[in-house]
Short mmCIF file of C-alpha atoms and ligand atoms in Angstrom, two decimals:
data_model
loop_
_atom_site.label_atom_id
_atom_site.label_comp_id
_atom_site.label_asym_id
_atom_site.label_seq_id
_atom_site.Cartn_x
_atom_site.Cartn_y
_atom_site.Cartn_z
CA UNK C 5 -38.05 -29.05 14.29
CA UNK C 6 -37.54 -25.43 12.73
CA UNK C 7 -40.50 -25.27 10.09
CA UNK C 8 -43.75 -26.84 8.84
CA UNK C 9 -44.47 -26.80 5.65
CA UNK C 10 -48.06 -27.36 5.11
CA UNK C 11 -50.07 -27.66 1.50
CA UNK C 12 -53.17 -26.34 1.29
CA UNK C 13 -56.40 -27.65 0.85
CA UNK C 14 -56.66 -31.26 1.58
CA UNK C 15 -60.12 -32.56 3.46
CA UNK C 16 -59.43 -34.51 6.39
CA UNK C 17 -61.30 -37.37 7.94
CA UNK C 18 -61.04 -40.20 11.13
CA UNK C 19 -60.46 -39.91 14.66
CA UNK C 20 -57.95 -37.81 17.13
CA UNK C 21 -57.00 -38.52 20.53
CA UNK C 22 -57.38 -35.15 22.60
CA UNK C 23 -53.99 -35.47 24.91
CA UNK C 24 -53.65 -34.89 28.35
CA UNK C 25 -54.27 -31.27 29.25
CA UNK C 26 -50.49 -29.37 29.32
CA UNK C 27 -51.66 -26.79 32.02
CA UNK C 28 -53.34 -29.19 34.28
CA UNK C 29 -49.88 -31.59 33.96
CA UNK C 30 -47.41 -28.86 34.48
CA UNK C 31 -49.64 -27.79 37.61
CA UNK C 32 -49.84 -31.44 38.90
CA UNK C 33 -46.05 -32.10 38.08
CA UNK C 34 -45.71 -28.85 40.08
CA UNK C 35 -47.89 -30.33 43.08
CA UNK C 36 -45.71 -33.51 43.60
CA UNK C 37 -42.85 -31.67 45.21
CA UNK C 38 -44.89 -31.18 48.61
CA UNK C 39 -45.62 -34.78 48.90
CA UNK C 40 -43.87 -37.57 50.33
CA UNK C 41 -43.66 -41.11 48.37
CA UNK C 42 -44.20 -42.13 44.94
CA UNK C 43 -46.71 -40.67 42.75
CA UNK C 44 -47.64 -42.02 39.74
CA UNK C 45 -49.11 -39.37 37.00
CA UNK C 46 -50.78 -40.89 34.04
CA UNK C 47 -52.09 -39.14 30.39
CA UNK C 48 -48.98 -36.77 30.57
CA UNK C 49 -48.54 -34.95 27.44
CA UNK C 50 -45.50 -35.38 25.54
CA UNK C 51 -44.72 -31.47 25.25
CA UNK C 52 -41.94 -29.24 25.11
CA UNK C 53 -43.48 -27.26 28.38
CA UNK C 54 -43.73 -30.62 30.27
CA UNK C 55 -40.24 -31.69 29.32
CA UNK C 56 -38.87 -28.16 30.56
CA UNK C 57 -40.86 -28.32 33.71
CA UNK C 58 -39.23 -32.21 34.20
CA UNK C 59 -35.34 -30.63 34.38
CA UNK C 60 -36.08 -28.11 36.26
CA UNK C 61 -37.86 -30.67 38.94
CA UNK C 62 -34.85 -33.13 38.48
CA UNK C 63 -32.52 -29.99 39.04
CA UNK C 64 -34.28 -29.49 42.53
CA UNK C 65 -32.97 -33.83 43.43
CA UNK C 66 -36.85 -35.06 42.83
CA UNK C 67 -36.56 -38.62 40.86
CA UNK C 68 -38.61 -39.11 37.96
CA UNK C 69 -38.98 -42.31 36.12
CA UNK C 70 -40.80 -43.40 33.08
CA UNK C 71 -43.32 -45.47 34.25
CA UNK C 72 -45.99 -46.56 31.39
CA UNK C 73 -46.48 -45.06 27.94
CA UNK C 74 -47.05 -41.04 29.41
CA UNK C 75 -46.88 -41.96 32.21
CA UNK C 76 -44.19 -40.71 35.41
CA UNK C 77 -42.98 -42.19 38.49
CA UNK C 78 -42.48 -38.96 40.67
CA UNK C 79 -40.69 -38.82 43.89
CA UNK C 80 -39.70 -35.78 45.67
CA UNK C 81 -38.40 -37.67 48.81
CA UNK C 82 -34.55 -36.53 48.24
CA UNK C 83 -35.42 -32.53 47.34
CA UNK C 84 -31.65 -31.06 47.91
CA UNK C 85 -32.48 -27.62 46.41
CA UNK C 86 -34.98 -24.64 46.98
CA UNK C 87 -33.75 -22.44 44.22
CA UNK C 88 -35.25 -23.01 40.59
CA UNK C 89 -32.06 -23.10 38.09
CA UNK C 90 -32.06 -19.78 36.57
CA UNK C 91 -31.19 -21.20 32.86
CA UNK C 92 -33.91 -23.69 33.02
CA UNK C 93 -36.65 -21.53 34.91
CA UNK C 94 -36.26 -18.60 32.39
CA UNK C 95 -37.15 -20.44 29.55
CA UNK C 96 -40.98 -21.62 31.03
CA UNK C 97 -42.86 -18.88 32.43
CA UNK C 98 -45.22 -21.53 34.08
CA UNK C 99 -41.59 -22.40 36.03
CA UNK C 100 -43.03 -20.15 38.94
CA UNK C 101 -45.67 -22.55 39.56
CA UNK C 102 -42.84 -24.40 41.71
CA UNK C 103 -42.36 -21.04 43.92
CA UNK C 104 -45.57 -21.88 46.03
CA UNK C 105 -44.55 -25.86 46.39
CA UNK C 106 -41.22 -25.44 47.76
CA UNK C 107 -41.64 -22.56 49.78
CA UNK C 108 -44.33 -23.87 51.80
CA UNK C 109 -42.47 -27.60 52.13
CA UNK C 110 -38.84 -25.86 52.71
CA UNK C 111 -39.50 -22.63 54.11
CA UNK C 112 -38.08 -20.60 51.51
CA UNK C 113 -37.82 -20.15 47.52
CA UNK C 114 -35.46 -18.45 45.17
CA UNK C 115 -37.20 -18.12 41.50
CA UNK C 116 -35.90 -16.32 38.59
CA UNK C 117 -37.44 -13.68 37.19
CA UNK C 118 -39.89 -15.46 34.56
CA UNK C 119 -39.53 -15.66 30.82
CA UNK C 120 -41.76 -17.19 28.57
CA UNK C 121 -43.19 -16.03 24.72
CA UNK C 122 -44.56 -12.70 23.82
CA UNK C 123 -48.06 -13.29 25.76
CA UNK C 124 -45.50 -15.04 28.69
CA UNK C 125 -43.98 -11.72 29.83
CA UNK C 126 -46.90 -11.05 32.60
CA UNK C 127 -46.09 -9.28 35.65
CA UNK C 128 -45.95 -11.76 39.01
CA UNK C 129 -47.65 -9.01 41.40
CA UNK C 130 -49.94 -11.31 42.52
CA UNK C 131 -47.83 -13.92 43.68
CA UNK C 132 -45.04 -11.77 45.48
CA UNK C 133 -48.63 -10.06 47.42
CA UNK C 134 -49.96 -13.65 47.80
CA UNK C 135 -46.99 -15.11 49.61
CA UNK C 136 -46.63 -11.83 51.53
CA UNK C 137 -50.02 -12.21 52.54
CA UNK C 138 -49.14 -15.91 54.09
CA UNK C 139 -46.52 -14.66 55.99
CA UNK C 140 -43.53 -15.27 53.94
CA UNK C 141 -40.50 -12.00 53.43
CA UNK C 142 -39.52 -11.17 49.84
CA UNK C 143 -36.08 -10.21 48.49
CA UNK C 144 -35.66 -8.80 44.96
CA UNK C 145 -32.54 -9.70 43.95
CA UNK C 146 -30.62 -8.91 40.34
CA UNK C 147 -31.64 -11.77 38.62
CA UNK C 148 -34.21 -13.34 41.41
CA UNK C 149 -36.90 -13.06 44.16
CA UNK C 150 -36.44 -15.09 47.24
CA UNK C 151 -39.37 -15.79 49.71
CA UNK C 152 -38.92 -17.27 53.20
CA UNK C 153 -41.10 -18.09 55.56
CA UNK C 154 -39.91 -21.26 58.38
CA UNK C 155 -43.95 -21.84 58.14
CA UNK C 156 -47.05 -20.22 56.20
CA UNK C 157 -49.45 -18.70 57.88
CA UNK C 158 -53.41 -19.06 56.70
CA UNK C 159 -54.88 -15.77 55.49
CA UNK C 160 -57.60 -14.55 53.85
CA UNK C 161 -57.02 -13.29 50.42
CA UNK C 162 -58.99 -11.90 47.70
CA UNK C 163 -57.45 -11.57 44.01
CA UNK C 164 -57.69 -8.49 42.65
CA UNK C 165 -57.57 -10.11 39.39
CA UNK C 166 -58.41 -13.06 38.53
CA UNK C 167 -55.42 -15.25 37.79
CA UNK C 168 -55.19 -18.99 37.11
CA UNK C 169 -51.59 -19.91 38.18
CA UNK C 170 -52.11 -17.08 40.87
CA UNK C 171 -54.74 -19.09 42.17
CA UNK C 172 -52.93 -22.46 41.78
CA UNK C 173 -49.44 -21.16 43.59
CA UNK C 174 -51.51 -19.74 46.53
CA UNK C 175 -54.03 -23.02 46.51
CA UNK C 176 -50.67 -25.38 46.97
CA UNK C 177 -48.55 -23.15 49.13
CA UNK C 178 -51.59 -22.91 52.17
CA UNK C 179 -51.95 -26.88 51.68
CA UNK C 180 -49.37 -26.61 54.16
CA UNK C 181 -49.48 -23.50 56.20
CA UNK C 182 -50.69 -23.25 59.50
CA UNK C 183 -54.41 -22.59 59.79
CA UNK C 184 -57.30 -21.78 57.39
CA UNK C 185 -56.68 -20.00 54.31
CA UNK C 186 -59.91 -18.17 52.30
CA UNK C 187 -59.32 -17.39 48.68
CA UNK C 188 -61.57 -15.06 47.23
CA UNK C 189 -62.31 -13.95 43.57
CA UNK C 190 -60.40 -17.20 42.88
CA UNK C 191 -59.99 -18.94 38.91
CA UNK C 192 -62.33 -21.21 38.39
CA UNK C 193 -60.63 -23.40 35.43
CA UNK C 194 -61.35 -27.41 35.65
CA UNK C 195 -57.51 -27.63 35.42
CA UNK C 196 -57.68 -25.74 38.91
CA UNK C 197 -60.39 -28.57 40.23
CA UNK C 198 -58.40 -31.31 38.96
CA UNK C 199 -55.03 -29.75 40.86
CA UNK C 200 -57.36 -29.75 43.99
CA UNK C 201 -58.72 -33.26 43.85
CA UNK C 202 -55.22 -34.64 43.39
CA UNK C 203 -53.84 -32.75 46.26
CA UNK C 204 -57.20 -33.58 48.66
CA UNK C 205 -56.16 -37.55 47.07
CA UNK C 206 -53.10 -36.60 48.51
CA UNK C 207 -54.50 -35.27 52.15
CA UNK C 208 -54.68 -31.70 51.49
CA UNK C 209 -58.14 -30.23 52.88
CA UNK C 210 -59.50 -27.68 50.14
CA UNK C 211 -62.97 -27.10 49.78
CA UNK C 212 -64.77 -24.59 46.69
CA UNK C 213 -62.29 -25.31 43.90
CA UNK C 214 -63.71 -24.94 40.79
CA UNK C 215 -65.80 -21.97 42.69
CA UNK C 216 -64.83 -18.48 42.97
CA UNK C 217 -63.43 -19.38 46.91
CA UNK C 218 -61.52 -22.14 47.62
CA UNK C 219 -61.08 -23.16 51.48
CA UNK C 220 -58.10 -24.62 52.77
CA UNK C 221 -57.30 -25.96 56.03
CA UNK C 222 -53.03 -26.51 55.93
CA UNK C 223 -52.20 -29.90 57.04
CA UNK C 224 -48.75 -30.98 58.42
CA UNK C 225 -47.75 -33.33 55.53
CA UNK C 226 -48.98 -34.73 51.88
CA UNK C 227 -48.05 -38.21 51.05
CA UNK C 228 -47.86 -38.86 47.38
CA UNK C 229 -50.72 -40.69 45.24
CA UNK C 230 -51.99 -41.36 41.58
CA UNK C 231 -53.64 -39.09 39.21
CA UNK C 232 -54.64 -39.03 35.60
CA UNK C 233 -53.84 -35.99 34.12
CA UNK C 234 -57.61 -34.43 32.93
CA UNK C 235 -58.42 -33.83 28.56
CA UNK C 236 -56.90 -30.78 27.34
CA UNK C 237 -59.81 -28.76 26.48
CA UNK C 238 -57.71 -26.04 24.54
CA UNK C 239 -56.25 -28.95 22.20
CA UNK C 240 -60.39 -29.92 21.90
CA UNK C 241 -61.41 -26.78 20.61
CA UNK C 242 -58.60 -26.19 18.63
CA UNK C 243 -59.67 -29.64 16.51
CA UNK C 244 -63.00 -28.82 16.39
CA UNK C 245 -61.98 -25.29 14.12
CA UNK C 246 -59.92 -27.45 12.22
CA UNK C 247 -62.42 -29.79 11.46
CA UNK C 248 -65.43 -26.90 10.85
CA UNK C 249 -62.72 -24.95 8.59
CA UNK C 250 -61.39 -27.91 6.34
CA UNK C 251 -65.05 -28.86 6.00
CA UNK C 252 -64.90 -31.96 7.25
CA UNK C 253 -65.71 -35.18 9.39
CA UNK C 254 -63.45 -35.85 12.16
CA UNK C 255 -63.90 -37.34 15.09
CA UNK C 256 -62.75 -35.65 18.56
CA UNK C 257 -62.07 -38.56 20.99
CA UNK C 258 -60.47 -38.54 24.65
CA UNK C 259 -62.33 -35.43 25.52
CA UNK C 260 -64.79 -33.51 27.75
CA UNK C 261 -67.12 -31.63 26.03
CA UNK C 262 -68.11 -30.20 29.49
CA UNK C 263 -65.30 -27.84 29.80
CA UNK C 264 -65.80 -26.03 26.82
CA UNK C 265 -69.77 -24.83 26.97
CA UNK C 266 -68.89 -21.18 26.24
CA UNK C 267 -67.01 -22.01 23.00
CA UNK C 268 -68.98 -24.80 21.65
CA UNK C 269 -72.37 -22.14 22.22
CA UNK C 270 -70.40 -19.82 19.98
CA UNK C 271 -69.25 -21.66 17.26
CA UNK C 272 -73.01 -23.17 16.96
CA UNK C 273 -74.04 -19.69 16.97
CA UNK C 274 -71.38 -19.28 14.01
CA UNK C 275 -73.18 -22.30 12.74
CA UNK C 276 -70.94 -24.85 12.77
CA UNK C 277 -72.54 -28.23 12.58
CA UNK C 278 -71.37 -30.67 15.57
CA UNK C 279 -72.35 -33.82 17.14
CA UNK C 280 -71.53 -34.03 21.07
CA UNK C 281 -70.87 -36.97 23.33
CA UNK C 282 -69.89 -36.86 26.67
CA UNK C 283 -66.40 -37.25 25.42
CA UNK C 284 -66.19 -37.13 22.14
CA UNK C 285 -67.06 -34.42 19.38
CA UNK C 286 -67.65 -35.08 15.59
CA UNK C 287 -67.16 -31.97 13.21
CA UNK C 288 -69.55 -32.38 10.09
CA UNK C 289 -69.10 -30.56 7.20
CA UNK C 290 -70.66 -26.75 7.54
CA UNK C 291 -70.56 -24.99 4.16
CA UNK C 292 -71.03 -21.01 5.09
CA UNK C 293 -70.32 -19.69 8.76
CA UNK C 294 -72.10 -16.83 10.58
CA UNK C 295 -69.92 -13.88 11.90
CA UNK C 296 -70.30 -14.12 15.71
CA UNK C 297 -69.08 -11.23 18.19
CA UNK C 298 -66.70 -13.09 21.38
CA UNK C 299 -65.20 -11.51 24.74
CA UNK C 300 -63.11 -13.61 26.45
CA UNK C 301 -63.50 -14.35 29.87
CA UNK C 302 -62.19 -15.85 32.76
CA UNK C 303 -62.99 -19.94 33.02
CA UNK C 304 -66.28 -21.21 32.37
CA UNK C 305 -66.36 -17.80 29.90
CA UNK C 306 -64.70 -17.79 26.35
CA UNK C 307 -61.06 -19.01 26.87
CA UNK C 308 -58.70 -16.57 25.69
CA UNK C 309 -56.37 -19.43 24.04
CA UNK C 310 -58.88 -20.47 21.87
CA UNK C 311 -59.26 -16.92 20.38
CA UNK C 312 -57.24 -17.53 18.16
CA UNK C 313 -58.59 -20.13 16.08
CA UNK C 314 -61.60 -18.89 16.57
CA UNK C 315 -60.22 -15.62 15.04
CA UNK C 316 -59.24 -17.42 12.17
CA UNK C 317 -62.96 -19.09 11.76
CA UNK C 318 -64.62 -15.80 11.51
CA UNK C 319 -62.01 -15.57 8.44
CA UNK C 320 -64.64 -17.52 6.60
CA UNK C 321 -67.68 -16.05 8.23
CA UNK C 322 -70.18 -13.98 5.77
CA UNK C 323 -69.60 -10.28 7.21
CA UNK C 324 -68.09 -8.65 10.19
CA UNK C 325 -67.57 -9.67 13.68
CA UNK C 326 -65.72 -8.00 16.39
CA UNK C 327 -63.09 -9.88 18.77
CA UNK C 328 -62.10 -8.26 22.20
CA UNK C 329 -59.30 -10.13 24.54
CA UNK C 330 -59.48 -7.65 27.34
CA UNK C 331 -57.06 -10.61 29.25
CA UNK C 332 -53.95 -10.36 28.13
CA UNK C 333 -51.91 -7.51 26.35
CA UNK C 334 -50.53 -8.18 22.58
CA UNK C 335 -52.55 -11.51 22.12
CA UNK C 336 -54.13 -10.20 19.11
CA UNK C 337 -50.87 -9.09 17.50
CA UNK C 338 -51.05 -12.50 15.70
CA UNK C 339 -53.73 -11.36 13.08
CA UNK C 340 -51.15 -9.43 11.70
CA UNK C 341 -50.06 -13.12 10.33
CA UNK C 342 -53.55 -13.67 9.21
CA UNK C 343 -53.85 -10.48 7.38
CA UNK C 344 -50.38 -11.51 5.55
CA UNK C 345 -51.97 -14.38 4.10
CA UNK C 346 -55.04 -12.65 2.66
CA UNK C 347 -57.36 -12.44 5.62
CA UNK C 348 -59.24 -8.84 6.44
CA UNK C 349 -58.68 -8.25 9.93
CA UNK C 350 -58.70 -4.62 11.44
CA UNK C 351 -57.35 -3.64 14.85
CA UNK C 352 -59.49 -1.40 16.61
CA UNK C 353 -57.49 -1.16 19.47
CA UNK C 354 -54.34 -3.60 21.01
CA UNK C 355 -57.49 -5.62 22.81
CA UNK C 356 -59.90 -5.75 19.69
CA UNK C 357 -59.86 -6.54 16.33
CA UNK C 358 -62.80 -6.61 13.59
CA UNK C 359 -63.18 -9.67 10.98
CA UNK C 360 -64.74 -9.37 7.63
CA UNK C 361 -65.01 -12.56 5.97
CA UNK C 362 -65.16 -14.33 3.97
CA UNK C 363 -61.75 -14.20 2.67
CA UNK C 364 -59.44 -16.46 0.61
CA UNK C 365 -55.95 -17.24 2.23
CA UNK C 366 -53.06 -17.52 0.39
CA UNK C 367 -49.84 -19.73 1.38
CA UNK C 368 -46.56 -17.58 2.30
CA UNK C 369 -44.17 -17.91 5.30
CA UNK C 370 -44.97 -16.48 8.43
CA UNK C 371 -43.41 -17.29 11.88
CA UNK C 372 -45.25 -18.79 14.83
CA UNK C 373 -45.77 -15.77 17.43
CA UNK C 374 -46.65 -17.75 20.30
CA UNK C 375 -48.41 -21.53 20.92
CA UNK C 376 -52.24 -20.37 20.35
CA UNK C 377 -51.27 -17.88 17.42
CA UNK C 378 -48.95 -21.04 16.11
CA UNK C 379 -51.85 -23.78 16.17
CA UNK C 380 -54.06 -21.15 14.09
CA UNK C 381 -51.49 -20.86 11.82
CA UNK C 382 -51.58 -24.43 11.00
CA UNK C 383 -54.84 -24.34 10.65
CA UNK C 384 -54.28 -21.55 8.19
CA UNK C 385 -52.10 -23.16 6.37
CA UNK C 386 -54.98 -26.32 6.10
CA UNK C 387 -57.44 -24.04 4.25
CA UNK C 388 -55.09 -22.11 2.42
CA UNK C 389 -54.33 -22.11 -1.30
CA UNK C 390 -50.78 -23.46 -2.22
CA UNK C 391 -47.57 -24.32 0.44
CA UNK C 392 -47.48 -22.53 3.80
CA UNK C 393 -43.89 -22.39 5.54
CA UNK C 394 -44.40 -21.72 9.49
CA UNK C 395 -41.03 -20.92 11.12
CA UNK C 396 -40.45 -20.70 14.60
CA UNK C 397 -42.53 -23.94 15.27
CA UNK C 398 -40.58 -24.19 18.80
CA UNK C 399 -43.49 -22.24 20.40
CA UNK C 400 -46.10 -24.95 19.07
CA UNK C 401 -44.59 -27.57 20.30
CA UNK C 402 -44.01 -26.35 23.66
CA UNK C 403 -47.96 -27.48 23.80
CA UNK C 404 -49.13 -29.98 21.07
CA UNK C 405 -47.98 -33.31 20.70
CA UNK C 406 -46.49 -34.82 17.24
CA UNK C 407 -48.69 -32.19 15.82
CA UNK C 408 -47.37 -32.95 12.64
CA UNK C 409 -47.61 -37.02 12.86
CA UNK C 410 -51.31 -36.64 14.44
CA UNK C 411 -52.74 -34.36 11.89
CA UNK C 412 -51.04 -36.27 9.07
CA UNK C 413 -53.02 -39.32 10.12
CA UNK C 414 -56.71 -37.60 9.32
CA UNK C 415 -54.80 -36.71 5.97
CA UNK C 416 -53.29 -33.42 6.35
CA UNK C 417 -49.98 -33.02 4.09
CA UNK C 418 -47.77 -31.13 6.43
CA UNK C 419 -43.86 -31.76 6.39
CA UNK C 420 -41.41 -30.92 9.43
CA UNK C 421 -38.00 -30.16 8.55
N1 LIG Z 10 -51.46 -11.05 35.90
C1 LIG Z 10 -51.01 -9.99 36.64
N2 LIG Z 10 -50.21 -10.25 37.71
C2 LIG Z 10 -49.85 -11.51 38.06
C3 LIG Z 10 -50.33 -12.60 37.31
C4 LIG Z 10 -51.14 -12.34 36.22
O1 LIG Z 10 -51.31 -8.83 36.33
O2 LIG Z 10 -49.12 -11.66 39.05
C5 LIG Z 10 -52.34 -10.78 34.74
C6 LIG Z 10 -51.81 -11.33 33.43
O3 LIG Z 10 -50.86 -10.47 32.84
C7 LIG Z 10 -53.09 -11.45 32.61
C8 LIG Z 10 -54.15 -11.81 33.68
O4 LIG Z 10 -53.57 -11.46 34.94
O5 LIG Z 10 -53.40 -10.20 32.06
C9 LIG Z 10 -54.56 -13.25 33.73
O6 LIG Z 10 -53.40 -14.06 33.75
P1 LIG Z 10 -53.34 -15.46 34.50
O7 LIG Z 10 -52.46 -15.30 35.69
O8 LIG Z 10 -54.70 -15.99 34.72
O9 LIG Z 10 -52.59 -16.33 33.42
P2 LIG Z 10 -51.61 -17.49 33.74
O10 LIG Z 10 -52.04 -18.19 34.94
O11 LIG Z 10 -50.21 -16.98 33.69
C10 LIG Z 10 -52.78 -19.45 32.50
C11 LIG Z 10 -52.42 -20.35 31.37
C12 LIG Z 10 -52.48 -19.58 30.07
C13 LIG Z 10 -53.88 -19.02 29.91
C14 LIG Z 10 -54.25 -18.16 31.10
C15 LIG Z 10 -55.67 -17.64 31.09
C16 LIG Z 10 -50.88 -21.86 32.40
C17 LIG Z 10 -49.49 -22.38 32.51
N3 LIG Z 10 -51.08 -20.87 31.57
O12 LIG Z 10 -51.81 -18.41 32.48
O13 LIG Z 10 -52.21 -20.51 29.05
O14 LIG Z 10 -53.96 -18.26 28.75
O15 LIG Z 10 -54.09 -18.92 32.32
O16 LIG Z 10 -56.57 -18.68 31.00
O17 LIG Z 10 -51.80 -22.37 33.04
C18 LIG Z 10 -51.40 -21.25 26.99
O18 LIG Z 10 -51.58 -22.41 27.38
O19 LIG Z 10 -51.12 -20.97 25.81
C19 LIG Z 10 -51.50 -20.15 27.94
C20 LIG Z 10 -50.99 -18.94 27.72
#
């Protein structure tokens, strides 16, 4: 699809299905390639990402079959390949989450240097230091890095920033490297326990995931299993702005509340009326909103990719509140979008921004920066008055399903062309 073209102002009302999370799946898909046998990976999300992430796998000779309704038969019995396609692997950033896999099954990895969207052009420091660190060499080459190592060694290592797929890459690669490795300042994210618990299903031997260290003792092989892939909590939160901003009742099923404490304290403090259930979350309808100051943290703090929307709540919040993403550069570029279509957003500083609210928004067309900045937008376009045109809708569906068909359903009038 190119654009959606959303009108305005319509209340919405029912149920939706939160869909399996897209950076626990592409982490999981990711994990298959060091096992032997046939996994079988329920709850995948039906995703741009996931889809990029699948021919880049299939490009390495692992088999992949449609088993049930999202659901994969993965083997990665016949792998023929240790370098990542350089077409493919530029166009996902999360592509280098297969550099710590293969390298550690194969002895050696060629990766391209990464892509991805305006927030996806991060440096990879900490994984060239991290596979250092476990013994491997490292190669820049013009349009690559190659590691090799004939086996991983077991180290100790302590992040000197905290970094989810950092922590992931290094979690898989000492799975199978000789000896005890010791992760410290490690990312704490559930997506990182549920990665864990699939490879320990699997007969990996981590201990402290989910924890600030993680403990793993490399064993000699992992033979493949079943997993369901967990909620996605960002797709959660994202609903339950939608639902607090179109003032109305929906119900969030398939879900766990659980992962999103930080964010669900704040937008009560906002004073947005909710009713929880261990995994399910009902919006009700919340006339005025409270301006609420948020940092975003590492995992369990506020999660930076639900800044967004939550940006775009404090749109309608009675007075002034200040947002600071100290995690990533040029995240908070987006508001620039917001402020287009009649919101009052200053930026203080590239990291924060100040809200006054509330503010009416008007429809125009504006183009979808990246995914986070491109849900908001939708939910812009929801609460705005007249037709809102978002272009460049590529980046949103990298990580939401049939947004278009899904949100239709509780009554949203939003047309893809
Ligand atoms: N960083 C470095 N060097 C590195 C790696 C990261 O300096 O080698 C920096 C980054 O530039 C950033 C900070 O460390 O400033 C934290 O980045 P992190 O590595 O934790 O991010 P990530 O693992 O690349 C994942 C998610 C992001 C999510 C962040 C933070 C995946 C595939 N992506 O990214 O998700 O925002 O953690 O929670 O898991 C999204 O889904 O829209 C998305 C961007």
């Amino acid at each position: 699809m190119e654009q959606y073209i959303i009108e305005g102002g319509t209340k919405l009302s029912g149920e939706i299905q939160v869909k399996g999370a897209k950076n626990s799946a592409l982490k999981i898909l990711a994990a298959t390639v060091l096992t032997k046998g046939e996994n079988i990976i329920s709850n995948i999300p039906q995703i741009n990402d996931i889809g990029q992430l699948i021919e880049i796998i299939k490009d390495l000779g692992v088999e992949i079959k449609k088993d049930k309704k999202d659901s994969l038969k993965i083997c990665a019995n016949n792998i023929n390949k240790t370098q990542i396609n350089e077409e493919l692997g530029r166009k996902l950033r999360a592509s280098i989450i297969l550099a710590g896999p293969i390298l550690a099954r194969f002895g050696e990895v060629e990766i391209p240097h990464p892509g991805g969207c305006l927030i996806g052009k991060r440096p990879i420091d900490i994984f060239i230091d991290g596979f250092k660190a476990l013994g491997a060499s490292f190669e820049e080459k013009e349009n690559s890095y190659k590691f090799k190592a004939k086996k991983l060694k077991g180290t100790n290592y302590f992040f000197y920033k905290i970094s989810v797929t950092g922590t992931e890459t290094m979690m898989m690669a000492a799975t199978l490297a000789e000896g005890t490795t010791v992760l410290k300042n490690a990312a704490q994210e559930p997506e990182i326990l549920a990665l864990a618990e699939y490879l320990n299903s699997c007969g990996a031997k981590i201990k402290g995931a989910g924890t600030s260290t993680i403990i793993i003792e490399g064993v000699e092989e992992l033979t493949a299993n079943k997993t369901k892939i967990i909620p996605d909590r960002i797709e959660t939160g994202t609903f339950v702005v939608m639902g607090l901003l179109t003032k109305s009742e929906i119900k969030i099923t398939n879900c766990n509340p659980s992962h999103l404490e930080n964010f669900l304290i704040m937008i009560k403090r906002a004073g947005g009326k909710l009713e929880i259930g261990k995994d399910y979350i009902k919006t009700l309808p919340t006339e005025k909103f409270k301006p609420v100051d948020v940092i975003t943290h590492e995992y369990p703090g506020f999660p930076t990719d639900l800044q967004a929307p939550f940006t775009l709540l404090m749109t309608q919040a009675s007075g002034a509140s200040l947002i600071h993403e100290p995690i990533f550069e040029g995240r908070l570029f987006f508001t620039d979008k917001l402020n287009q279509i009649g919101a009052d957003i200053i930026m203080c500083d590239p990291h924060r921004v100040i809200v006054h609210g509330p503010t009416l928004l008007y429809g125009k067309t504006v183009d979808s920066p990246d995914l986070r900045a491109g849900a908001t937008l939708i939910l812009a376009g929801l609460i705005a008055q007249g037709k809102t045109i978002i272009g460049n809708v590529y980046q949103i569906e990298r990580g939401y399903e049939n947004i278009v068909g899904r949100l239709n359903n509780l009554g949203a009038q939003i047309e893809a062309n």
